[in-house]
């Protein structure tokens, strides 16, 4: 559990903002003690495309967080996202050596489950146990000590482009940070916004940011499916800029101030003022016109998200419905539109389960940053990997380190 006074730093490198969240263990809980956020211009659809501006934004966000927390930050847990992320489920079977399951049997089973061909340009980011099966008994969360002859593990494997992960590590290094671990963005967001009950009875987490929509489907308390779609709120802003013939910056402001994803929720008499391009006078328009531009785009993205949720094969089992987080969750009418498309209950997910500067992080846009900390406190203690840009992650996953990491995963996940 969370050790008192232990400090961790989460670094969410997003397409629109880079956010650093500092957390401290306090009375068994994560207490937020600092946050820094700076606009991000060096990423496209969740992937670093400009090192200099990304490094610069990281430095600015770190400085801000350092000032607020009153500490010097030199390491972090970094989030990873982008369309290059590919995930799948796998299983591994081994004979139980001494008729009673031991940690080594579990490590061997997980090793067998991850022994699948992964293309040379990709590497493992997570291998997460979902459940264990001893002989014919399935649904076991912790098989240690159980008697049997055959141990099977079902795992969820997340892979990503080697270069994308290394670019994150390089940016951090240039900004003066070592990366203790790399964590899939939506796994972090889920930690901050879903309750254990929701994960148990089935829920889909959807983090809609500026450049990507990140999906994670949970049931029976474990992760079943993850996926990243290369669409987010930036497409809505572009549509508004084109539809209302207004500059992008104004379109972004208009979206945040007056936007609504569900046009039925907008009154017929509501009007908005829209700046024009080329020095022309501002115009007054019906707010419904704006909602009519936003709704089809959100519908399209929600439709694609639903297709992904269906691919998980769990869509009929999601009794807790859909939890929408990320900056776009702030858009008025978002849960209402999502409910109509998914035919499932939907709610906004803001970071929860933390103490300290709760008001400062009380925004769905901070779900990943806060979640990185919660995930870190739960999972990474004792296995700081010290990622290094020059080193291949594969080596870090070999031999004893692999066993340690698997063992930690196993211990912490359940
Ligand atoms: N109040 C609001 N209403 C509508 N949209 C909003 C609001 N606040 C933020 N957004 C949108 O949320 C998006 C940014 O979300 P977020 O901060 O989660 O993205 P990110 O993490 O930087 O990007 P990504 O996760 O895609 O890499 C932007 O498109 C922004 O316009
Ligand atoms: Mg994000």
Short mmCIF file of C-alpha atoms and ligand atoms in Angstrom, two decimals:
data_model
loop_
_atom_site.label_atom_id
_atom_site.label_comp_id
_atom_site.label_asym_id
_atom_site.label_seq_id
_atom_site.Cartn_x
_atom_site.Cartn_y
_atom_site.Cartn_z
CA UNK A 1 0.00 0.00 0.00
CA UNK A 2 0.91 3.65 -0.07
CA UNK A 3 3.82 4.36 2.29
CA UNK A 4 3.63 7.60 4.25
CA UNK A 5 5.81 10.41 2.87
CA UNK A 6 6.89 8.45 -0.23
CA UNK A 7 6.87 10.83 -3.19
CA UNK A 8 5.97 9.96 -6.77
CA UNK A 9 5.65 12.09 -9.88
CA UNK A 10 3.28 11.37 -12.78
CA UNK A 11 4.08 12.86 -16.19
CA UNK A 12 1.22 12.90 -18.70
CA UNK A 13 2.59 13.88 -22.11
CA UNK A 14 -0.61 14.76 -23.96
CA UNK A 15 -1.32 16.20 -27.38
CA UNK A 16 -2.65 19.47 -25.96
CA UNK A 17 -0.97 19.73 -22.56
CA UNK A 18 1.88 18.28 -20.58
CA UNK A 19 0.98 17.75 -17.01
CA UNK A 20 3.12 16.89 -14.00
CA UNK A 21 1.39 15.71 -10.83
CA UNK A 22 3.30 15.22 -7.57
CA UNK A 23 1.83 12.88 -4.97
CA UNK A 24 2.85 11.90 -1.48
CA UNK A 25 1.76 8.94 0.60
CA UNK A 26 -0.32 10.16 3.51
CA UNK A 27 -2.34 7.91 5.84
CA UNK A 28 -2.46 5.11 3.27
CA UNK A 29 -3.74 7.42 0.54
CA UNK A 30 -2.19 9.40 -2.29
CA UNK A 31 -2.12 13.08 -1.40
CA UNK A 32 -1.64 15.54 -4.26
CA UNK A 33 1.02 18.09 -3.26
CA UNK A 34 1.81 19.77 -6.56
CA UNK A 35 0.76 20.09 -10.17
CA UNK A 36 2.18 21.79 -13.22
CA UNK A 37 0.59 22.02 -16.62
CA UNK A 38 1.89 23.56 -19.82
CA UNK A 39 0.48 23.60 -23.37
CA UNK A 40 1.99 20.90 -25.57
CA UNK A 41 2.83 21.60 -29.20
CA UNK A 42 5.34 18.84 -29.95
CA UNK A 43 2.92 15.92 -30.20
CA UNK A 44 0.61 14.70 -32.90
CA UNK A 45 -2.12 12.23 -32.01
CA UNK A 46 -0.39 11.21 -28.80
CA UNK A 47 3.08 10.72 -30.32
CA UNK A 48 6.14 13.00 -29.96
CA UNK A 49 6.92 14.64 -33.31
CA UNK A 50 8.99 17.60 -32.08
CA UNK A 51 11.55 16.93 -29.38
CA UNK A 52 12.54 20.54 -28.65
CA UNK A 53 9.08 21.86 -27.95
CA UNK A 54 8.14 18.72 -25.99
CA UNK A 55 11.27 19.03 -23.81
CA UNK A 56 10.52 22.70 -23.30
CA UNK A 57 6.92 22.02 -22.23
CA UNK A 58 8.05 19.23 -19.88
CA UNK A 59 10.57 21.61 -18.26
CA UNK A 60 7.92 24.32 -17.80
CA UNK A 61 5.37 21.90 -16.32
CA UNK A 62 8.05 20.42 -14.02
CA UNK A 63 9.13 23.89 -12.79
CA UNK A 64 5.53 24.76 -11.96
CA UNK A 65 4.98 21.49 -10.10
CA UNK A 66 8.30 21.88 -8.24
CA UNK A 67 7.30 25.34 -7.05
CA UNK A 68 3.92 24.16 -5.84
CA UNK A 69 5.23 21.01 -4.16
CA UNK A 70 8.42 22.62 -2.83
CA UNK A 71 10.57 19.71 -4.03
CA UNK A 72 13.11 19.00 -6.77
CA UNK A 73 11.79 16.58 -9.37
CA UNK A 74 14.30 14.27 -11.05
CA UNK A 75 12.29 11.16 -11.94
CA UNK A 76 8.78 10.34 -13.07
CA UNK A 77 6.29 7.74 -14.16
CA UNK A 78 5.47 8.61 -17.75
CA UNK A 79 2.25 7.85 -19.61
CA UNK A 80 2.27 6.50 -23.14
CA UNK A 81 -0.44 6.61 -25.81
CA UNK A 82 -0.92 6.99 -29.53
CA UNK A 83 -2.25 4.91 -32.41
CA UNK A 84 0.85 2.67 -32.36
CA UNK A 85 -0.36 0.98 -29.16
CA UNK A 86 -1.60 -2.55 -29.86
CA UNK A 87 -3.05 -4.87 -27.27
CA UNK A 88 -4.22 -8.46 -27.21
CA UNK A 89 -5.04 -11.25 -24.81
CA UNK A 90 -2.91 -14.35 -24.46
CA UNK A 91 -2.64 -17.36 -22.17
CA UNK A 92 0.10 -19.59 -20.86
CA UNK A 93 -0.02 -23.07 -19.38
CA UNK A 94 2.59 -24.82 -17.21
CA UNK A 95 2.78 -27.92 -15.07
CA UNK A 96 2.79 -27.10 -11.36
CA UNK A 97 6.19 -28.29 -10.10
CA UNK A 98 5.46 -29.39 -6.53
CA UNK A 99 1.69 -29.97 -6.75
CA UNK A 100 1.18 -26.60 -5.03
CA UNK A 101 1.31 -23.28 -6.90
CA UNK A 102 4.36 -21.17 -6.02
CA UNK A 103 5.49 -17.74 -7.24
CA UNK A 104 7.91 -19.40 -9.67
CA UNK A 105 5.07 -21.38 -11.30
CA UNK A 106 3.19 -18.13 -11.79
CA UNK A 107 6.24 -16.45 -13.29
CA UNK A 108 6.72 -19.40 -15.67
CA UNK A 109 3.04 -19.32 -16.69
CA UNK A 110 3.21 -15.58 -17.36
CA UNK A 111 6.44 -16.12 -19.26
CA UNK A 112 4.70 -18.73 -21.42
CA UNK A 113 1.75 -16.36 -22.01
CA UNK A 114 4.03 -13.61 -23.24
CA UNK A 115 6.03 -15.92 -25.51
CA UNK A 116 4.18 -14.70 -28.59
CA UNK A 117 5.80 -13.31 -31.69
CA UNK A 118 6.13 -9.54 -31.38
CA UNK A 119 7.42 -7.66 -34.45
CA UNK A 120 11.00 -6.38 -34.12
CA UNK A 121 9.92 -2.73 -34.06
CA UNK A 122 7.56 -3.22 -31.09
CA UNK A 123 8.05 -3.95 -27.43
CA UNK A 124 6.07 -5.01 -24.43
CA UNK A 125 4.68 -2.25 -22.27
CA UNK A 126 2.45 -4.32 -19.99
CA UNK A 127 1.71 -7.98 -19.37
CA UNK A 128 -1.23 -7.90 -16.97
CA UNK A 129 -2.65 -11.11 -15.46
CA UNK A 130 -6.43 -11.32 -15.77
CA UNK A 131 -7.16 -14.63 -14.06
CA UNK A 132 -5.57 -17.96 -13.20
CA UNK A 133 -6.97 -21.43 -13.82
CA UNK A 134 -5.74 -24.35 -11.68
CA UNK A 135 -6.79 -27.67 -13.27
CA UNK A 136 -10.48 -26.99 -14.05
CA UNK A 137 -11.04 -24.21 -11.52
CA UNK A 138 -11.13 -20.82 -13.26
CA UNK A 139 -11.55 -17.25 -11.99
CA UNK A 140 -8.70 -17.51 -9.46
CA UNK A 141 -7.09 -14.16 -8.59
CA UNK A 142 -4.30 -15.45 -6.34
CA UNK A 143 -3.35 -19.08 -6.98
CA UNK A 144 -0.41 -19.26 -4.51
CA UNK A 145 -0.77 -22.34 -2.30
CA UNK A 146 -3.54 -23.96 -4.35
CA UNK A 147 -3.01 -27.67 -5.07
CA UNK A 148 -3.17 -28.90 -8.64
CA UNK A 149 -1.15 -30.17 -11.58
CA UNK A 150 -1.85 -27.59 -14.29
CA UNK A 151 -1.64 -23.81 -14.00
CA UNK A 152 -3.00 -21.54 -16.71
CA UNK A 153 -2.86 -17.75 -16.75
CA UNK A 154 -4.81 -15.40 -18.98
CA UNK A 155 -3.03 -12.10 -19.58
CA UNK A 156 -3.61 -8.81 -21.34
CA UNK A 157 -0.55 -7.74 -23.32
CA UNK A 158 0.09 -4.14 -24.38
CA UNK A 159 2.76 -3.40 -26.97
CA UNK A 160 3.98 -0.17 -28.53
CA UNK A 161 6.51 1.10 -31.06
CA UNK A 162 10.02 0.97 -29.65
CA UNK A 163 10.78 4.39 -31.09
CA UNK A 164 7.73 6.08 -29.57
CA UNK A 165 8.62 4.84 -26.09
CA UNK A 166 12.25 5.81 -26.57
CA UNK A 167 11.31 9.30 -27.71
CA UNK A 168 9.38 9.81 -24.48
CA UNK A 169 12.39 8.63 -22.48
CA UNK A 170 14.73 10.87 -24.51
CA UNK A 171 12.51 13.94 -23.99
CA UNK A 172 12.42 13.27 -20.26
CA UNK A 173 16.19 12.82 -20.14
CA UNK A 174 16.73 16.11 -21.96
CA UNK A 175 14.35 17.75 -19.49
CA UNK A 176 16.46 16.33 -16.62
CA UNK A 177 14.16 13.46 -15.64
CA UNK A 178 14.71 9.73 -15.48
CA UNK A 179 11.71 7.58 -16.31
CA UNK A 180 11.01 5.00 -13.61
CA UNK A 181 8.25 3.33 -15.57
CA UNK A 182 6.10 3.76 -18.65
CA UNK A 183 2.38 3.21 -18.19
CA UNK A 184 -0.40 3.08 -20.76
CA UNK A 185 -2.42 6.31 -20.43
CA UNK A 186 -5.87 4.77 -20.11
CA UNK A 187 -4.73 2.30 -17.45
CA UNK A 188 -3.68 5.33 -15.43
CA UNK A 189 -6.92 7.22 -16.17
CA UNK A 190 -8.91 4.15 -15.09
CA UNK A 191 -7.07 4.09 -11.76
CA UNK A 192 -8.17 7.65 -11.09
CA UNK A 193 -11.78 7.47 -12.26
CA UNK A 194 -13.18 3.93 -11.88
CA UNK A 195 -14.21 2.31 -8.62
CA UNK A 196 -13.19 -1.32 -7.93
CA UNK A 197 -16.92 -2.21 -8.07
CA UNK A 198 -17.23 -0.76 -11.57
CA UNK A 199 -14.24 -2.80 -12.72
CA UNK A 200 -15.77 -5.89 -11.13
CA UNK A 201 -19.22 -5.66 -12.68
CA UNK A 202 -18.00 -4.33 -16.02
CA UNK A 203 -17.17 -0.85 -17.27
CA UNK A 204 -15.56 0.88 -20.24
CA UNK A 205 -13.22 3.80 -19.62
CA UNK A 206 -13.00 6.29 -22.47
CA UNK A 207 -10.40 9.07 -22.20
CA UNK A 208 -11.09 11.59 -24.94
CA UNK A 209 -8.19 14.02 -25.14
CA UNK A 210 -7.09 16.49 -27.80
CA UNK A 211 -5.56 14.04 -30.28
CA UNK A 212 -6.59 10.56 -29.17
CA UNK A 213 -9.44 8.62 -27.61
CA UNK A 214 -8.13 5.94 -25.28
CA UNK A 215 -10.30 2.97 -24.37
CA UNK A 216 -10.01 0.38 -21.59
CA UNK A 217 -12.65 -2.27 -20.94
CA UNK A 218 -12.86 -4.00 -17.55
CA UNK A 219 -14.90 -6.90 -16.26
CA UNK A 220 -14.57 -9.37 -13.38
CA UNK A 221 -12.11 -6.95 -11.85
CA UNK A 222 -9.55 -7.22 -14.64
CA UNK A 223 -8.61 -5.46 -17.83
CA UNK A 224 -10.05 -7.16 -20.91
CA UNK A 225 -9.34 -4.79 -23.78
CA UNK A 226 -7.38 -1.63 -24.52
CA UNK A 227 -7.23 0.46 -27.64
CA UNK A 228 -6.19 3.93 -28.80
CA UNK A 229 -8.04 5.79 -31.57
CA UNK A 230 -6.30 8.70 -33.29
CA UNK A 231 -9.21 11.15 -32.85
CA UNK A 232 -9.97 13.67 -30.14
CA UNK A 233 -11.19 17.16 -29.35
CA UNK A 234 -8.89 18.82 -31.89
CA UNK A 235 -11.13 17.54 -34.69
CA UNK A 236 -14.13 19.21 -33.02
CA UNK A 237 -12.21 22.50 -32.82
CA UNK A 238 -11.24 22.25 -36.51
CA UNK A 239 -14.86 21.62 -37.48
CA UNK A 240 -15.94 24.70 -35.51
CA UNK A 241 -13.21 26.84 -37.11
CA UNK A 242 -14.32 25.78 -40.58
CA UNK A 243 -18.06 25.74 -39.86
CA UNK A 244 -18.13 29.16 -38.19
CA UNK A 245 -15.28 30.65 -40.27
CA UNK A 246 -13.36 31.66 -37.17
CA UNK A 247 -9.63 31.28 -36.24
CA UNK A 248 -8.63 28.01 -34.51
CA UNK A 249 -7.83 29.74 -31.19
CA UNK A 250 -11.27 31.35 -31.13
CA UNK A 251 -12.92 28.08 -32.17
CA UNK A 252 -11.22 26.40 -29.18
CA UNK A 253 -12.48 29.11 -26.80
CA UNK A 254 -15.99 28.96 -28.25
CA UNK A 255 -16.05 25.18 -27.91
CA UNK A 256 -15.07 25.33 -24.25
CA UNK A 257 -17.42 28.19 -23.38
CA UNK A 258 -20.54 27.42 -25.39
CA UNK A 259 -20.03 23.96 -26.90
CA UNK A 260 -22.62 21.21 -26.47
CA UNK A 261 -22.40 17.66 -27.83
CA UNK A 262 -26.14 16.99 -27.67
CA UNK A 263 -28.00 19.62 -29.66
CA UNK A 264 -31.38 18.68 -28.09
CA UNK A 265 -30.06 20.17 -24.84
CA UNK A 266 -29.63 23.64 -26.36
CA UNK A 267 -32.49 26.14 -26.06
CA UNK A 268 -33.86 27.72 -29.25
CA UNK A 269 -33.20 31.27 -27.97
CA UNK A 270 -29.58 30.85 -26.89
CA UNK A 271 -27.12 32.97 -28.88
CA UNK A 272 -23.31 33.27 -28.98
CA UNK A 273 -20.87 35.87 -30.28
CA UNK A 274 -18.33 34.56 -32.81
CA UNK A 275 -15.13 36.45 -33.82
CA UNK A 276 -14.60 36.53 -37.60
CA UNK A 277 -11.40 36.04 -39.62
CA UNK A 278 -9.69 38.86 -41.55
CA UNK A 279 -10.64 41.70 -39.18
CA UNK A 280 -14.35 41.49 -39.92
CA UNK A 281 -16.87 42.28 -37.20
CA UNK A 282 -17.92 39.56 -34.73
CA UNK A 283 -21.24 37.88 -35.54
CA UNK A 284 -24.06 36.69 -33.33
CA UNK A 285 -25.18 33.13 -34.00
CA UNK A 286 -27.59 30.68 -32.47
CA UNK A 287 -25.88 28.33 -30.00
CA UNK A 288 -27.80 25.54 -31.73
CA UNK A 289 -25.74 26.17 -34.88
CA UNK A 290 -22.59 25.44 -32.86
CA UNK A 291 -24.10 22.28 -31.35
CA UNK A 292 -25.10 21.14 -34.85
CA UNK A 293 -21.43 21.35 -35.88
CA UNK A 294 -20.15 19.54 -32.76
CA UNK A 295 -22.73 16.77 -32.52
CA UNK A 296 -21.99 14.91 -35.79
CA UNK A 297 -18.25 14.82 -35.02
CA UNK A 298 -18.79 13.56 -31.47
CA UNK A 299 -21.29 11.03 -32.83
CA UNK A 300 -18.72 9.82 -35.34
CA UNK A 301 -15.96 9.46 -32.73
CA UNK A 302 -18.39 7.83 -30.25
CA UNK A 303 -19.44 5.40 -33.02
CA UNK A 304 -15.81 4.41 -33.58
CA UNK A 305 -15.30 4.05 -29.82
CA UNK A 306 -18.36 1.80 -29.66
CA UNK A 307 -16.91 -0.39 -32.42
CA UNK A 308 -13.80 -0.79 -30.26
CA UNK A 309 -15.87 -1.62 -27.18
CA UNK A 310 -17.68 -4.27 -29.24
CA UNK A 311 -14.34 -5.76 -30.29
CA UNK A 312 -13.73 -6.47 -26.60
CA UNK A 313 -16.71 -8.85 -26.71
CA UNK A 314 -17.82 -7.39 -23.38
CA UNK A 315 -20.37 -4.80 -24.55
CA UNK A 316 -23.31 -6.82 -23.19
CA UNK A 317 -21.59 -7.22 -19.82
CA UNK A 318 -20.84 -3.59 -19.03
CA UNK A 319 -23.35 -3.17 -16.20
CA UNK A 320 -21.52 -0.07 -14.93
CA UNK A 321 -21.61 1.46 -18.39
CA UNK A 322 -19.16 3.96 -19.79
CA UNK A 323 -17.01 6.41 -17.84
CA UNK A 324 -15.90 9.34 -19.98
CA UNK A 325 -12.81 11.25 -18.97
CA UNK A 326 -10.09 13.39 -20.58
CA UNK A 327 -10.57 17.08 -21.40
CA UNK A 328 -13.45 16.42 -23.82
CA UNK A 329 -15.52 14.95 -20.98
CA UNK A 330 -16.00 18.59 -19.93
CA UNK A 331 -18.06 19.24 -23.03
CA UNK A 332 -21.69 19.77 -22.08
CA UNK A 333 -23.96 16.94 -23.23
CA UNK A 334 -21.09 14.45 -23.61
CA UNK A 335 -22.48 11.73 -21.27
CA UNK A 336 -25.98 12.25 -22.67
CA UNK A 337 -24.81 11.77 -26.27
CA UNK A 338 -22.66 8.80 -25.27
CA UNK A 339 -25.66 7.13 -23.59
CA UNK A 340 -27.70 7.51 -26.74
CA UNK A 341 -24.97 5.96 -28.90
CA UNK A 342 -23.69 3.23 -26.61
CA UNK A 343 -27.10 2.38 -25.19
CA UNK A 344 -25.31 2.12 -21.85
CA UNK A 345 -25.28 4.37 -18.79
CA UNK A 346 -22.53 7.00 -19.04
CA UNK A 347 -20.95 9.38 -16.55
CA UNK A 348 -18.09 11.86 -16.43
CA UNK A 349 -14.96 10.63 -14.66
CA UNK A 350 -12.95 13.12 -12.61
CA UNK A 351 -9.98 12.01 -10.53
CA UNK A 352 -11.09 10.56 -7.19
CA UNK A 353 -9.70 8.60 -4.27
CA UNK A 354 -6.89 11.08 -3.59
CA UNK A 355 -6.34 13.72 -0.91
CA UNK A 356 -4.40 17.00 -0.77
CA UNK A 357 -4.95 19.49 -3.58
CA UNK A 358 -8.14 17.76 -4.67
CA UNK A 359 -9.75 20.93 -6.03
CA UNK A 360 -6.79 21.66 -8.29
CA UNK A 361 -6.93 18.25 -9.98
CA UNK A 362 -10.71 18.02 -10.02
CA UNK A 363 -10.95 17.98 -13.81
CA UNK A 364 -11.25 14.99 -16.17
CA UNK A 365 -8.24 16.38 -18.08
CA UNK A 366 -6.06 15.42 -15.08
CA UNK A 367 -7.28 11.83 -14.89
CA UNK A 368 -4.14 10.43 -16.55
CA UNK A 369 -1.72 12.53 -14.46
CA UNK A 370 -3.38 11.61 -11.17
CA UNK A 371 -3.91 8.01 -12.30
CA UNK A 372 -0.19 7.60 -13.05
CA UNK A 373 0.46 8.32 -9.39
CA UNK A 374 -2.20 5.94 -8.11
CA UNK A 375 -0.99 3.23 -10.50
CA UNK A 376 2.59 3.96 -9.46
CA UNK A 377 1.87 3.71 -5.74
CA UNK A 378 0.03 0.44 -6.33
CA UNK A 379 2.35 -1.22 -8.79
CA UNK A 380 5.82 0.14 -9.21
CA UNK A 381 7.19 0.17 -5.70
CA UNK A 382 10.36 -1.88 -5.54
CA UNK A 383 10.69 -2.28 -9.26
CA UNK A 384 11.74 1.10 -10.50
CA UNK A 385 13.13 0.22 -13.86
CA UNK A 386 15.15 3.35 -14.54
CA UNK A 387 14.30 3.42 -18.24
CA UNK A 388 17.15 4.61 -20.38
CA UNK A 389 16.82 5.82 -23.94
CA UNK A 390 19.84 3.88 -25.10
CA UNK A 391 18.74 0.59 -23.61
CA UNK A 392 16.29 -1.72 -25.21
CA UNK A 393 13.30 -2.49 -23.04
CA UNK A 394 13.65 -6.09 -24.14
CA UNK A 395 16.76 -6.47 -22.03
CA UNK A 396 14.89 -5.09 -19.07
CA UNK A 397 12.31 -7.77 -19.53
CA UNK A 398 14.74 -10.63 -19.52
CA UNK A 399 15.95 -13.02 -16.82
CA UNK A 400 15.60 -12.11 -13.18
CA UNK A 401 14.21 -8.66 -13.95
CA UNK A 402 11.36 -10.25 -15.83
CA UNK A 403 10.60 -12.54 -12.90
CA UNK A 404 10.71 -9.60 -10.51
CA UNK A 405 8.47 -7.49 -12.67
CA UNK A 406 5.99 -10.31 -13.25
CA UNK A 407 5.98 -11.11 -9.57
CA UNK A 408 5.29 -7.49 -8.71
CA UNK A 409 2.52 -7.28 -11.28
CA UNK A 410 0.96 -10.36 -9.93
CA UNK A 411 1.15 -9.18 -6.34
CA UNK A 412 -0.13 -5.73 -7.04
CA UNK A 413 -2.81 -6.30 -9.65
CA UNK A 414 -5.03 -8.38 -7.37
N1 LIG B 1 -14.73 22.70 -21.14
C1 LIG B 1 -14.41 22.03 -22.24
N2 LIG B 1 -15.33 21.84 -23.20
C2 LIG B 1 -15.02 21.20 -24.33
N3 LIG B 1 -13.83 20.66 -24.62
C3 LIG B 1 -12.88 20.81 -23.69
C4 LIG B 1 -13.11 21.49 -22.46
N4 LIG B 1 -11.96 21.47 -21.75
C5 LIG B 1 -11.05 20.80 -22.51
N5 LIG B 1 -11.59 20.42 -23.67
C6 LIG B 1 -10.95 19.72 -24.79
O1 LIG B 1 -10.24 18.61 -24.31
C7 LIG B 1 -9.13 18.34 -25.16
C8 LIG B 1 -7.89 18.22 -24.32
O2 LIG B 1 -8.07 17.14 -23.45
P1 LIG B 1 -6.84 16.53 -22.64
O3 LIG B 1 -6.21 17.60 -21.83
O4 LIG B 1 -7.37 15.34 -21.93
O5 LIG B 1 -5.91 16.12 -23.84
P2 LIG B 1 -4.42 15.61 -23.87
O6 LIG B 1 -4.22 14.64 -22.77
O7 LIG B 1 -3.49 16.77 -23.95
O8 LIG B 1 -4.36 14.90 -25.28
P3 LIG B 1 -4.30 13.34 -25.70
O9 LIG B 1 -4.70 12.54 -24.52
O10 LIG B 1 -5.24 13.23 -26.84
O11 LIG B 1 -2.88 13.13 -26.13
C9 LIG B 1 -9.01 19.55 -26.11
O12 LIG B 1 -9.53 19.20 -27.38
C10 LIG B 1 -9.88 20.58 -25.44
O13 LIG B 1 -10.46 21.45 -26.36
MG1 LIG B 2 -4.55 12.59 -22.52
#
